Coordinates of C-alpha atoms in Angstrom, one line a residue:
M648 CA 42.0 31.2 41.5
S649 CA 42.0 28.0 39.5
A650 CA 44.7 25.4 39.8
S651 CA 46.7 24.4 36.7
K652 CA 46.1 20.8 37.6
S653 CA 44.0 18.9 40.0
S654 CA 45.4 18.1 43.5
P655 CA 45.1 14.8 45.3
A656 CA 42.4 14.5 47.9
S657 CA 43.4 16.1 51.2
P658 CA 43.4 14.0 54.4
T659 CA 40.4 14.5 56.7
L660 CA 40.8 16.6 59.8
S661 CA 40.4 13.5 62.0
T662 CA 43.3 11.9 60.1
L663 CA 45.5 14.9 60.7
V664 CA 44.6 14.9 64.4
A665 CA 45.5 11.2 64.7
Q666 CA 48.8 11.9 62.9
A667 CA 49.6 14.8 65.3
R668 CA 48.8 12.6 68.3
G669 CA 51.3 10.1 66.9
G670 CA 54.1 12.7 67.2
R671 CA 54.1 14.4 63.8
V672 CA 53.8 18.1 62.8
V673 CA 51.1 18.2 60.1
R674 CA 49.9 21.1 58.0
T675 CA 47.1 21.6 55.5
A676 CA 47.2 23.7 52.3
F677 CA 44.7 26.6 52.3
V678 CA 41.2 25.4 53.2
E679 CA 37.9 27.2 53.9
A680 CA 37.9 28.2 57.5
D681 CA 34.2 27.2 57.9
T682 CA 35.0 23.6 57.0
L683 CA 37.2 23.1 60.1
D684 CA 35.4 21.4 63.0
R685 CA 37.2 23.2 65.8
R686 CA 35.8 20.8 68.4
L687 CA 38.3 18.2 67.2
L688 CA 41.1 20.6 67.9
Q689 CA 40.3 21.0 71.6
D690 CA 42.8 18.4 72.9
D691 CA 45.2 18.8 75.8
D692 CA 47.8 16.7 73.9
L693 CA 47.8 18.9 70.8
R694 CA 48.5 22.4 69.8
H695 CA 47.5 24.1 66.6
H696 CA 47.7 27.3 64.5
I697 CA 45.0 28.5 62.2
A698 CA 46.5 31.2 59.9
G699 CA 45.3 32.9 56.8
G700 CA 47.6 35.9 56.7
F701 CA 44.8 38.3 57.6
P702 CA 42.9 38.4 60.9
D703 CA 39.5 37.8 59.2
A704 CA 40.7 35.4 56.5
R705 CA 38.2 32.9 55.2
R706 CA 40.9 30.7 53.6
V707 CA 43.4 29.4 56.2
V708 CA 46.2 26.9 56.8
L709 CA 45.9 24.6 59.8
T710 CA 49.0 23.4 61.5
L711 CA 48.8 20.6 64.2
Y712 CA 51.5 19.4 66.4
P713 CA 52.0 17.5 69.7
A714 CA 51.9 19.6 72.9
H715 CA 55.4 18.5 73.9
I716 CA 57.0 20.0 70.7
P717 CA 58.2 23.6 70.9
D718 CA 56.1 26.1 69.1
V719 CA 56.2 25.8 65.3
D720 CA 55.5 28.5 62.7
A721 CA 52.1 28.9 61.2
G722 CA 53.1 28.1 57.7
V723 CA 51.8 31.2 56.0
T724 CA 53.8 34.1 54.5
V725 CA 52.3 37.4 53.3
F726 CA 53.8 39.2 50.4
R727 CA 53.4 42.8 49.2
L728 CA 53.2 43.0 45.4
S729 CA 54.0 46.5 44.1
F730 CA 53.9 47.2 40.4
E731 CA 56.0 49.9 38.8
T732 CA 53.1 51.1 36.7
P733 CA 49.5 51.4 38.1
G734 CA 46.3 50.3 36.5
W735 CA 45.6 46.7 37.7
D736 CA 42.9 45.7 40.2
V737 CA 42.6 42.6 42.3
Q738 CA 41.0 40.6 39.5
D739 CA 43.8 41.5 37.0
V740 CA 46.5 40.3 39.5
A741 CA 44.6 37.1 40.3
V742 CA 44.4 36.3 36.6
A743 CA 48.2 36.9 36.2
L744 CA 48.9 34.7 39.2
R745 CA 47.0 31.8 37.7
G746 CA 49.4 32.0 34.8
L747 CA 52.3 31.1 37.1
G748 CA 51.0 27.5 37.4
L749 CA 51.3 27.5 41.2
P750 CA 49.0 25.0 43.0
E751 CA 45.8 26.8 43.8
D752 CA 45.7 25.6 47.4
S753 CA 49.1 27.2 48.0
L754 CA 47.7 30.6 47.4
G755 CA 45.5 32.3 50.0
E756 CA 43.6 35.5 49.9
L757 CA 44.6 38.5 47.7
R758 CA 43.8 42.0 48.8
E759 CA 44.5 45.5 47.6
E760 CA 46.1 48.0 50.0
R761 CA 47.2 51.5 49.3
G762 CA 48.0 50.9 45.6
A763 CA 49.8 47.6 46.3
F764 CA 48.5 44.0 46.7
L765 CA 48.8 41.7 49.7
L766 CA 48.9 38.0 49.0
A767 CA 49.0 35.1 51.5
A768 CA 50.9 32.0 50.5
T769 CA 52.1 28.6 51.8
G770 CA 54.2 25.7 50.6
K771 CA 55.7 25.8 47.1
A772 CA 54.1 29.2 46.3
V773 CA 56.3 31.0 48.9
K774 CA 59.5 30.2 47.0
G775 CA 57.9 30.9 43.6
L776 CA 56.6 34.3 44.7
G777 CA 59.9 35.3 46.4
N778 CA 61.7 35.0 43.1
L779 CA 59.3 37.1 41.0
S780 CA 60.5 40.3 39.3
E781 CA 57.6 40.6 36.8
L782 CA 54.0 39.4 36.6
G783 CA 51.9 39.4 33.4
G784 CA 54.6 41.3 31.6
R785 CA 54.7 44.1 34.2
A786 CA 57.7 44.9 36.4
L787 CA 57.1 44.0 40.0
D788 CA 58.6 44.4 43.4
V789 CA 57.9 41.6 45.9
E790 CA 58.4 42.2 49.6
E791 CA 57.9 39.5 52.2
I792 CA 56.2 41.2 55.2
G793 CA 55.8 38.2 57.5
A794 CA 53.2 35.7 58.7
A795 CA 50.3 38.2 58.9
A796 CA 49.2 41.6 57.5
G797 CA 48.0 44.1 60.0
R798 CA 49.2 45.5 63.3
G799 CA 49.8 42.2 65.1
S800 CA 48.1 40.7 68.1
K801 CA 47.6 41.7 71.7
T802 CA 46.4 39.8 74.7
R803 CA 43.7 41.7 76.7
E804 CA 41.7 41.0 79.8
V805 CA 38.2 42.5 79.8
V806 CA 35.2 42.3 82.0
V807 CA 31.9 41.4 80.3
P808 CA 28.4 40.9 81.7
S809 CA 27.7 37.9 79.5
M810 CA 29.4 35.7 76.9
R811 CA 27.2 36.9 74.0
V812 CA 29.0 37.4 70.7
D813 CA 27.9 41.1 70.5
V814 CA 29.1 41.8 74.1
V815 CA 32.5 40.1 73.9
G816 CA 33.1 41.3 70.3
A817 CA 32.4 44.9 71.1
K818 CA 34.5 44.8 74.3
G819 CA 37.4 43.0 72.7
F820 CA 37.6 45.3 69.7
G821 CA 36.9 48.5 71.7
V822 CA 33.8 49.5 69.7
S823 CA 30.2 50.2 70.8
R824 CA 27.9 47.3 71.1
A825 CA 25.4 48.9 68.6
Y826 CA 28.2 49.3 66.0
F827 CA 29.2 45.7 66.4
Q828 CA 25.6 44.5 66.2
Q829 CA 25.3 46.3 62.9
G830 CA 28.3 44.2 61.6
V831 CA 26.6 41.0 62.8
E832 CA 23.3 41.9 61.1
A833 CA 25.2 42.7 57.8
G834 CA 26.9 39.2 57.9
K835 CA 30.4 40.6 58.5
V836 CA 31.0 38.7 61.7
R837 CA 31.8 35.0 61.9
L838 CA 32.1 32.6 64.8
N839 CA 34.5 29.7 64.1
G840 CA 34.1 30.4 60.4
Q841 CA 30.3 30.4 60.4
P842 CA 28.0 33.5 60.2
A843 CA 27.5 34.7 63.8
R844 CA 24.3 35.7 65.6
A845 CA 24.5 38.5 68.2
S846 CA 22.9 36.2 70.8
S847 CA 25.2 33.3 70.4
D848 CA 27.5 32.5 73.2
I849 CA 31.3 32.4 72.7
R850 CA 33.3 29.9 74.6
E851 CA 37.0 29.1 75.4
G852 CA 38.8 28.1 72.2
D853 CA 36.3 29.9 69.9
S854 CA 37.5 32.4 67.2
L855 CA 35.4 35.5 66.3
S856 CA 36.3 37.4 63.2
A857 CA 34.8 40.8 62.1
E858 CA 35.4 42.3 58.7
G859 CA 37.4 45.5 59.0
L860 CA 38.2 44.9 62.7
G861 CA 40.2 41.7 62.9
R862 CA 39.9 38.5 64.9
I863 CA 39.4 37.6 68.6
D864 CA 40.6 34.2 70.0
F865 CA 38.8 33.5 73.2
K866 CA 41.6 32.2 75.5
R867 CA 39.9 31.6 78.9
V868 CA 37.6 32.8 81.7
V869 CA 39.9 34.3 84.3
N870 CA 37.3 34.6 87.1
E871 CA 33.8 35.8 88.0
T872 CA 33.4 39.1 89.8
R873 CA 31.3 39.6 92.8
R874 CA 28.7 41.4 90.6
G875 CA 28.3 38.3 88.4
N876 CA 30.4 39.7 85.5
H877 CA 33.2 37.7 84.0
K878 CA 36.8 38.6 83.5
V879 CA 38.0 37.0 80.3
E880 CA 41.3 36.7 78.4
L881 CA 41.2 37.5 74.7
E882 CA 43.9 37.5 72.0
V883 CA 43.0 40.3 69.7
H884 CA 44.4 40.3 66.2
R885 CA 44.3 43.5 64.2

């Protein structure tokens, strides 16, 4: 979607990290996930949320805050847009949304689901969308469904023989390794926002997303078994 007017330059990630270290809660607008250097976020003095409203979102909002501050919200709200009369597709809705004049970087991904549309938003767009009763001249029902679309997240401990992307991904999502490898080869799997290779290793703090499956956040290695396997803790978002 195109913004109605240009936005000021966003601060760099290193600047945001410095601000959070100084005691502030800082948050970006929507940015491309693959532009975030997640190595800068691995800091014992900081906590962070990366949220896009969908487990496999490519446009996300980053929230950074000092470790001593209680948990803060992720800054993203997902709305369900339901039109009284059918006939529009995602492109039609996107065009109509541009006509609202909302900042482009306050609107995240738009997806169709069972005849309705799911839209992630942050900042000023949240209030604007919550007050809508029509869009593009069509009667509209807007429902706020929370910070994420999908079935939520679950922490799992699994045992894997290696830290390869295809091994951890298949085990974490509960699918066959061959099936997961097909997704990797089709470009549907991303590691920290970048296209993943099956043979790449996944480490603590990494995020693995798979189109149609969700996202895995690699929390930690719990221990190594006597047979040389690893028990790992994963947070699986569906």
